CSV table of C-alpha atoms in Angstrom, one decimal:
chain,number,residue,atom,x,y,z
A,24,UNK,CA,-17.9,30.5,-228.1
A,25,UNK,CA,-17.3,33.7,-230.0
A,26,UNK,CA,-19.7,36.0,-231.6
A,27,UNK,CA,-18.8,38.5,-234.3
A,28,UNK,CA,-20.6,41.5,-235.6
A,29,UNK,CA,-19.5,43.6,-238.6
A,30,UNK,CA,-20.7,47.1,-239.0
A,31,UNK,CA,-19.4,50.5,-240.2
A,32,UNK,CA,-19.3,54.2,-239.4
A,33,UNK,CA,-18.4,57.3,-241.4
A,34,UNK,CA,-16.1,59.9,-240.1
A,35,UNK,CA,-13.8,62.7,-241.1
A,36,UNK,CA,-10.2,63.1,-239.8
A,37,UNK,CA,-6.8,64.4,-240.5
A,38,UNK,CA,-3.4,63.4,-239.1
A,39,UNK,CA,-1.6,66.5,-237.7
A,40,UNK,CA,2.0,66.7,-238.6
A,41,UNK,CA,1.9,63.7,-241.0
A,42,UNK,CA,4.1,64.1,-244.1
A,43,UNK,CA,1.7,63.3,-246.9
A,44,UNK,CA,-2.0,63.2,-247.9
A,45,UNK,CA,-3.2,62.1,-244.5
A,46,UNK,CA,-2.5,65.6,-243.2
A,47,UNK,CA,-5.4,66.9,-245.3
A,48,UNK,CA,-8.9,66.9,-244.0
A,49,UNK,CA,-10.5,63.7,-245.5
A,50,UNK,CA,-12.7,60.8,-244.3
A,51,UNK,CA,-13.4,57.1,-244.4
A,52,UNK,CA,-16.1,54.6,-244.2
A,53,UNK,CA,-14.6,52.6,-241.4
A,54,UNK,CA,-15.6,49.0,-241.1
A,55,UNK,CA,-15.5,47.4,-237.7
A,56,UNK,CA,-15.6,43.7,-236.6
A,57,UNK,CA,-16.3,43.3,-232.9
A,58,UNK,CA,-15.8,39.8,-231.5
A,59,UNK,CA,-17.1,38.9,-228.0
A,60,UNK,CA,-16.6,35.7,-226.1
A,61,UNK,CA,-19.0,34.0,-223.6
A,62,UNK,CA,-20.7,30.7,-222.7
A,63,UNK,CA,-23.8,29.4,-224.5
A,64,UNK,CA,-26.8,29.8,-222.1
A,65,UNK,CA,-29.8,27.6,-221.7
A,66,UNK,CA,-31.6,29.7,-224.3
A,67,UNK,CA,-29.1,28.6,-226.9
A,68,UNK,CA,-27.4,32.0,-227.2
A,69,UNK,CA,-24.1,33.4,-226.0
A,70,UNK,CA,-25.9,36.7,-226.4
A,71,UNK,CA,-28.9,37.6,-228.6
A,72,UNK,CA,-27.4,39.3,-231.8
A,73,UNK,CA,-30.2,41.8,-231.5
A,74,UNK,CA,-28.9,42.9,-228.0
A,75,UNK,CA,-25.2,42.8,-229.1
A,76,UNK,CA,-25.9,45.0,-232.1
A,77,UNK,CA,-27.7,47.5,-229.9
A,78,UNK,CA,-24.7,47.7,-227.5
A,79,UNK,CA,-22.3,48.2,-230.4
A,80,UNK,CA,-24.5,50.8,-232.0
A,81,UNK,CA,-24.4,52.8,-228.7
A,82,UNK,CA,-20.6,52.4,-228.5
A,83,UNK,CA,-20.3,53.8,-232.1
A,84,UNK,CA,-22.7,56.7,-231.6
A,85,UNK,CA,-20.0,59.3,-230.8
A,86,UNK,CA,-17.8,58.1,-233.8
A,87,UNK,CA,-20.4,57.9,-236.5
A,88,UNK,CA,-20.7,61.1,-238.6
A,89,UNK,CA,-18.1,62.8,-236.5
A,90,UNK,CA,-14.9,64.8,-236.9
A,91,UNK,CA,-12.6,62.3,-235.2
A,92,UNK,CA,-10.1,65.0,-234.3
A,93,UNK,CA,-12.7,66.4,-231.9
A,94,UNK,CA,-12.4,63.1,-229.9
A,95,UNK,CA,-8.7,62.2,-230.4
A,96,UNK,CA,-5.8,64.5,-231.0
A,97,UNK,CA,-4.2,62.1,-233.5
A,98,UNK,CA,-6.9,59.8,-234.9
A,99,UNK,CA,-4.9,57.1,-236.6
A,100,UNK,CA,-6.6,53.7,-237.1
A,101,UNK,CA,-4.6,52.5,-234.1
A,102,UNK,CA,-5.7,55.2,-231.7
A,103,UNK,CA,-9.4,55.0,-232.9
A,104,UNK,CA,-9.3,51.3,-232.3
A,105,UNK,CA,-7.9,51.9,-228.8
A,106,UNK,CA,-10.6,54.4,-228.0
A,107,UNK,CA,-13.4,52.1,-229.3
A,108,UNK,CA,-12.0,49.1,-227.4
A,109,UNK,CA,-12.1,51.1,-224.1
A,110,UNK,CA,-15.6,52.2,-224.9
A,111,UNK,CA,-16.8,48.6,-225.7
A,112,UNK,CA,-15.2,47.2,-222.6
A,113,UNK,CA,-17.3,49.7,-220.6
A,114,UNK,CA,-20.5,49.1,-222.5
A,115,UNK,CA,-20.1,45.3,-222.3
A,116,UNK,CA,-19.4,45.2,-218.6
A,117,UNK,CA,-22.0,43.1,-216.7
A,118,UNK,CA,-23.5,41.6,-219.9
A,119,UNK,CA,-21.9,38.2,-219.5
A,120,UNK,CA,-19.7,38.5,-222.5
A,121,UNK,CA,-16.3,40.1,-222.8
A,122,UNK,CA,-14.6,41.8,-225.7
A,123,UNK,CA,-12.3,39.3,-227.4
A,124,UNK,CA,-11.0,41.4,-230.4
A,125,UNK,CA,-11.8,44.5,-232.4
A,126,UNK,CA,-10.8,44.9,-236.0
A,127,UNK,CA,-11.0,48.3,-237.7
A,128,UNK,CA,-10.7,48.7,-241.4
A,129,UNK,CA,-9.6,52.1,-242.8
A,130,UNK,CA,-10.8,51.8,-246.3
A,131,UNK,CA,-11.2,48.4,-247.9
A,132,UNK,CA,-8.0,46.4,-247.7
A,133,UNK,CA,-6.2,47.4,-244.5
A,134,UNK,CA,-7.0,47.1,-240.9
A,135,UNK,CA,-5.7,47.2,-237.3
A,136,UNK,CA,-6.7,44.7,-234.7
A,137,UNK,CA,-6.7,44.7,-230.9
A,138,UNK,CA,-6.9,41.2,-229.3
B,18,UNK,CA,-0.4,25.0,-241.4
B,19,UNK,CA,-4.1,25.9,-241.6
B,20,UNK,CA,-6.5,25.4,-244.5
B,21,UNK,CA,-9.8,27.2,-244.8
B,22,UNK,CA,-12.8,26.6,-247.0
B,23,UNK,CA,-15.8,28.9,-247.2
B,24,UNK,CA,-19.1,27.5,-248.4
B,25,UNK,CA,-22.8,28.0,-247.6
B,26,UNK,CA,-26.0,26.2,-247.1
B,27,UNK,CA,-29.7,27.3,-247.2
B,28,UNK,CA,-32.1,26.3,-244.5
B,29,UNK,CA,-35.3,27.2,-242.7
B,30,UNK,CA,-35.7,27.6,-239.0
B,31,UNK,CA,-37.6,29.2,-236.1
B,32,UNK,CA,-36.6,29.8,-232.5
B,33,UNK,CA,-39.4,28.4,-230.3
B,34,UNK,CA,-40.3,30.7,-227.4
B,35,UNK,CA,-38.2,33.6,-228.7
B,36,UNK,CA,-39.7,37.0,-228.1
B,37,UNK,CA,-39.5,38.6,-231.5
B,38,UNK,CA,-39.3,37.9,-235.2
B,39,UNK,CA,-37.0,34.9,-234.9
B,40,UNK,CA,-40.0,32.9,-233.5
B,41,UNK,CA,-41.5,33.1,-237.0
B,42,UNK,CA,-40.7,30.4,-239.6
B,43,UNK,CA,-38.0,32.0,-241.7
B,44,UNK,CA,-34.6,31.0,-243.3
B,45,UNK,CA,-31.1,32.0,-244.1
B,46,UNK,CA,-28.2,31.5,-246.4
B,47,UNK,CA,-25.7,30.4,-243.8
B,48,UNK,CA,-22.1,30.9,-244.7
B,49,UNK,CA,-19.6,28.6,-243.1
B,50,UNK,CA,-15.8,28.8,-242.9
B,51,UNK,CA,-14.1,25.6,-241.9
B,52,UNK,CA,-10.5,25.7,-240.8
B,53,UNK,CA,-8.4,22.6,-240.4
B,54,UNK,CA,-4.8,22.2,-239.2
B,55,UNK,CA,-2.2,19.7,-240.3
B,56,UNK,CA,1.3,19.2,-241.5
B,57,UNK,CA,2.5,19.8,-245.1
B,58,UNK,CA,3.2,16.4,-246.6
B,59,UNK,CA,5.8,15.4,-249.2
B,60,UNK,CA,3.2,16.1,-252.0
B,61,UNK,CA,3.2,19.8,-250.9
B,62,UNK,CA,-0.4,19.6,-249.5
B,63,UNK,CA,-1.7,19.6,-245.9
B,64,UNK,CA,-4.8,18.1,-247.6
B,65,UNK,CA,-5.9,18.4,-251.3
B,66,UNK,CA,-8.6,21.1,-251.3
B,67,UNK,CA,-10.6,18.8,-253.6
B,68,UNK,CA,-10.7,16.2,-250.8
B,69,UNK,CA,-11.4,18.7,-248.1
B,70,UNK,CA,-14.3,20.2,-250.0
B,71,UNK,CA,-15.8,16.7,-250.5
B,72,UNK,CA,-15.7,16.0,-246.8
B,73,UNK,CA,-17.2,19.3,-245.9
B,74,UNK,CA,-20.0,18.8,-248.5
B,75,UNK,CA,-20.8,15.5,-246.9
B,76,UNK,CA,-20.9,17.0,-243.4
B,77,UNK,CA,-23.3,19.7,-244.7
B,78,UNK,CA,-25.6,17.3,-246.5
B,79,UNK,CA,-28.2,17.1,-243.7
B,80,UNK,CA,-28.3,20.8,-243.1
B,81,UNK,CA,-28.6,22.1,-246.7
B,82,UNK,CA,-32.1,22.7,-247.8
B,83,UNK,CA,-33.5,21.4,-244.5
B,84,UNK,CA,-35.8,22.6,-241.8
B,85,UNK,CA,-33.3,22.9,-239.0
B,86,UNK,CA,-35.9,22.3,-236.3
B,87,UNK,CA,-36.1,18.7,-237.5
B,88,UNK,CA,-32.5,18.3,-236.4
B,89,UNK,CA,-32.2,20.6,-233.4
B,90,UNK,CA,-35.0,21.7,-231.0
B,91,UNK,CA,-33.6,25.2,-230.8
B,92,UNK,CA,-31.5,25.9,-233.9
B,93,UNK,CA,-29.7,29.1,-232.9
B,94,UNK,CA,-26.4,29.9,-234.7
B,95,UNK,CA,-24.6,28.6,-231.6
B,96,UNK,CA,-26.4,25.2,-231.5
B,97,UNK,CA,-26.1,24.7,-235.3
B,98,UNK,CA,-22.4,25.5,-235.1
B,99,UNK,CA,-22.1,23.0,-232.2
B,100,UNK,CA,-23.9,20.3,-234.2
B,101,UNK,CA,-21.7,20.9,-237.3
B,102,UNK,CA,-18.5,20.9,-235.3
B,103,UNK,CA,-19.4,17.5,-233.9
B,104,UNK,CA,-20.2,16.3,-237.3
B,105,UNK,CA,-17.0,17.6,-238.9
B,106,UNK,CA,-14.9,16.1,-236.1
B,107,UNK,CA,-16.3,12.7,-237.0
B,108,UNK,CA,-15.9,13.2,-240.7
B,109,UNK,CA,-12.3,14.4,-240.4
B,110,UNK,CA,-11.3,11.5,-238.1
B,111,UNK,CA,-8.4,9.6,-239.6
B,112,UNK,CA,-7.8,12.1,-242.4
B,113,UNK,CA,-4.5,13.5,-240.9
B,114,UNK,CA,-6.0,17.0,-240.3
B,115,UNK,CA,-8.0,18.2,-237.3
B,116,UNK,CA,-10.8,20.8,-237.1
B,117,UNK,CA,-9.2,24.0,-235.9
B,118,UNK,CA,-12.2,26.4,-236.0
B,119,UNK,CA,-15.7,26.7,-237.5
B,120,UNK,CA,-17.3,30.1,-238.2
B,121,UNK,CA,-21.0,30.3,-239.1
B,122,UNK,CA,-22.6,33.4,-240.5
B,123,UNK,CA,-26.3,33.9,-240.0
B,124,UNK,CA,-27.0,36.5,-242.7
B,125,UNK,CA,-24.2,38.8,-243.9
B,126,UNK,CA,-22.6,40.6,-240.9
B,127,UNK,CA,-22.9,38.4,-237.9
B,128,UNK,CA,-21.3,35.1,-237.0
B,129,UNK,CA,-20.5,32.6,-234.3
B,130,UNK,CA,-17.2,30.8,-234.0
B,131,UNK,CA,-16.1,27.6,-232.3
B,132,UNK,CA,-12.3,27.3,-231.9
C,28,UNK,CA,-1.5,45.6,-231.9
C,29,UNK,CA,-1.8,43.9,-235.3
C,30,UNK,CA,-2.0,45.5,-238.8
C,31,UNK,CA,-3.4,43.6,-241.8
C,32,UNK,CA,-3.1,44.4,-245.5
C,33,UNK,CA,-5.0,42.5,-248.2
C,34,UNK,CA,-3.6,42.5,-251.7
C,35,UNK,CA,-3.4,40.1,-254.7
C,36,UNK,CA,-1.1,38.9,-257.4
C,37,UNK,CA,-1.7,37.0,-260.6
C,38,UNK,CA,0.4,34.0,-261.6
C,39,UNK,CA,0.4,30.8,-263.7
C,40,UNK,CA,1.3,27.4,-262.3
C,41,UNK,CA,0.8,23.6,-262.6
C,42,UNK,CA,1.2,20.8,-260.1
C,43,UNK,CA,3.6,18.2,-261.6
C,44,UNK,CA,2.4,14.6,-261.0
C,45,UNK,CA,-1.0,15.7,-259.6
C,46,UNK,CA,-3.9,13.4,-260.7
C,47,UNK,CA,-6.4,15.9,-262.0
C,48,UNK,CA,-6.9,19.3,-263.5
C,49,UNK,CA,-4.2,21.0,-261.4
C,50,UNK,CA,-1.6,19.2,-263.5
C,51,UNK,CA,-2.6,21.4,-266.4
C,52,UNK,CA,-1.0,24.8,-266.9
C,53,UNK,CA,-3.5,27.3,-265.4
C,54,UNK,CA,-3.4,30.3,-263.2
C,55,UNK,CA,-5.1,32.2,-260.3
C,56,UNK,CA,-5.6,35.6,-258.9
C,57,UNK,CA,-4.1,34.9,-255.5
C,58,UNK,CA,-5.3,37.0,-252.7
C,59,UNK,CA,-3.0,37.5,-249.7
C,60,UNK,CA,-3.6,38.9,-246.3
C,61,UNK,CA,-0.4,39.8,-244.4
C,62,UNK,CA,-0.7,40.5,-240.7
C,63,UNK,CA,2.1,42.1,-238.7
C,64,UNK,CA,2.4,42.8,-235.0
C,65,UNK,CA,4.2,45.6,-233.2
C,66,UNK,CA,3.8,48.4,-230.6
C,67,UNK,CA,2.0,51.7,-231.2
C,68,UNK,CA,4.7,54.4,-231.4
C,69,UNK,CA,4.5,58.0,-230.3
C,70,UNK,CA,3.3,58.9,-233.8
C,71,UNK,CA,0.1,56.8,-233.2
C,72,UNK,CA,1.2,54.2,-235.7
C,73,UNK,CA,2.4,50.6,-235.4
C,74,UNK,CA,3.7,51.2,-238.9
C,75,UNK,CA,2.5,53.6,-241.5
C,76,UNK,CA,0.2,51.6,-243.9
C,77,UNK,CA,2.0,53.4,-246.7
C,78,UNK,CA,5.3,51.9,-245.7
C,79,UNK,CA,3.9,48.5,-245.0
C,80,UNK,CA,2.3,48.3,-248.4
C,81,UNK,CA,5.5,49.3,-250.1
C,82,UNK,CA,7.4,46.4,-248.2
C,83,UNK,CA,4.6,43.9,-249.2
C,84,UNK,CA,4.7,45.1,-252.8
C,85,UNK,CA,8.4,44.4,-252.9
C,86,UNK,CA,8.0,41.0,-251.4
C,87,UNK,CA,5.4,40.1,-254.0
C,88,UNK,CA,7.4,41.5,-257.0
C,89,UNK,CA,8.8,38.1,-258.0
C,90,UNK,CA,5.5,36.2,-257.7
C,91,UNK,CA,3.2,38.7,-259.5
C,92,UNK,CA,2.7,37.9,-263.2
C,93,UNK,CA,5.1,35.0,-263.0
C,94,UNK,CA,5.1,31.3,-263.8
C,95,UNK,CA,5.4,30.0,-260.3
C,96,UNK,CA,7.0,26.7,-261.4
C,97,UNK,CA,10.1,28.8,-262.2
C,98,UNK,CA,10.4,29.7,-258.5
C,99,UNK,CA,9.1,26.5,-256.8
C,100,UNK,CA,9.2,22.9,-258.2
C,101,UNK,CA,5.7,22.1,-256.8
C,102,UNK,CA,3.8,25.4,-256.3
C,103,UNK,CA,0.9,24.4,-254.1
C,104,UNK,CA,-0.8,27.1,-252.0
C,105,UNK,CA,1.1,25.7,-249.1
C,106,UNK,CA,4.6,25.9,-250.7
C,107,UNK,CA,3.9,29.4,-252.1
C,108,UNK,CA,2.8,30.6,-248.7
C,109,UNK,CA,6.0,29.2,-247.2
C,110,UNK,CA,8.1,30.9,-249.8
C,111,UNK,CA,6.3,34.2,-249.3
C,112,UNK,CA,6.5,33.9,-245.5
C,113,UNK,CA,10.3,33.5,-245.7
C,114,UNK,CA,10.5,36.5,-248.0
C,115,UNK,CA,8.4,38.7,-245.8
C,116,UNK,CA,10.4,37.7,-242.7
C,117,UNK,CA,13.5,39.0,-244.5
C,118,UNK,CA,11.9,42.2,-245.9
C,119,UNK,CA,10.4,43.0,-242.5
C,120,UNK,CA,13.6,42.5,-240.5
C,121,UNK,CA,14.7,45.7,-238.8
C,122,UNK,CA,11.4,47.5,-239.4
C,123,UNK,CA,10.1,47.2,-235.8
C,124,UNK,CA,7.2,44.9,-236.7
C,125,UNK,CA,7.2,41.1,-237.1
C,126,UNK,CA,5.1,38.9,-239.4
C,127,UNK,CA,2.3,37.4,-237.4
C,128,UNK,CA,0.4,35.5,-240.1
C,129,UNK,CA,0.0,35.1,-243.8
C,130,UNK,CA,-3.1,33.9,-245.5
C,131,UNK,CA,-3.1,33.0,-249.2
C,132,UNK,CA,-6.4,32.4,-251.1
C,133,UNK,CA,-6.2,30.3,-254.2
C,134,UNK,CA,-9.4,31.4,-255.9
C,135,UNK,CA,-12.2,32.8,-253.9
C,136,UNK,CA,-13.2,30.5,-251.2
C,137,UNK,CA,-10.2,28.5,-250.0
C,138,UNK,CA,-7.0,29.5,-248.4
C,139,UNK,CA,-4.0,28.4,-246.5
C,140,UNK,CA,-2.6,30.2,-243.5
C,141,UNK,CA,0.8,30.3,-241.7
C,142,UNK,CA,0.8,31.7,-238.2
């Protein structure tokens, strides 16, 4: 079964060398949907949402209220999603669930997804 | 092709033996997304949405405005989704479409999915 | 990696021969989610969202503020999605990304998806 949690973080970034507005220092409220997959245990849970949200909050700690260019040289939605995916894979190791997909919205109506 | 319908139901529950707030009697407005799969017929429909919504409303009849512990001993989102999936599989039998996935939100930003 | 863009268009239609309200001339604000798939390039993009949105806007040009029956004899959500999918496949040819899925909402809580 799959479990999904939607949350968000706020960060500044700019895209160096981009021809257009994205080269200017700006920011977004990024929405993230994290989907994990696992088996339903005897307690009726794949994983307690409370625990899953704590893990996700820890994975997002470095990104939230940050200047993303301090973390990634070219913080496009694609490279941020890649970084977060690696981070979640580490933080979910040994928990009994695995990362199934990660969707990252930049603004309201556009997103990238790793699955 | 796939067809999706999003609807909701309101129910009370508690999780017996849970260490935390979920052990207290409380309730949710559960959102459900039901996705079915089938072929497009000569009438241009996989299935008339009107008919699909009627089937779904019937499947949800027992859950809506109920105390979920009367139906399931441990009504986590996972076990409710399992129950509803079985019910939809029965109610969709012989209609020409099959249940592809079922997503159940508990509150706004977290969900379980059977697919 | 996948990229998704959500947009909408407004159109009138009727379903000839339908037994019910859909046979009357009416209209919808159709929401569309277009998902494309491709590789992340050296510039950190699968495709610049700006470019993707321009392609999608062009594909939707004929549908937006139209009478759909001028384009399709029986404009159900299914046949409109099929038409738009063909159109997007043409307009995306040679861009380095391919159409992965297309979801079309008719109203708020029901949709069809081609994937």
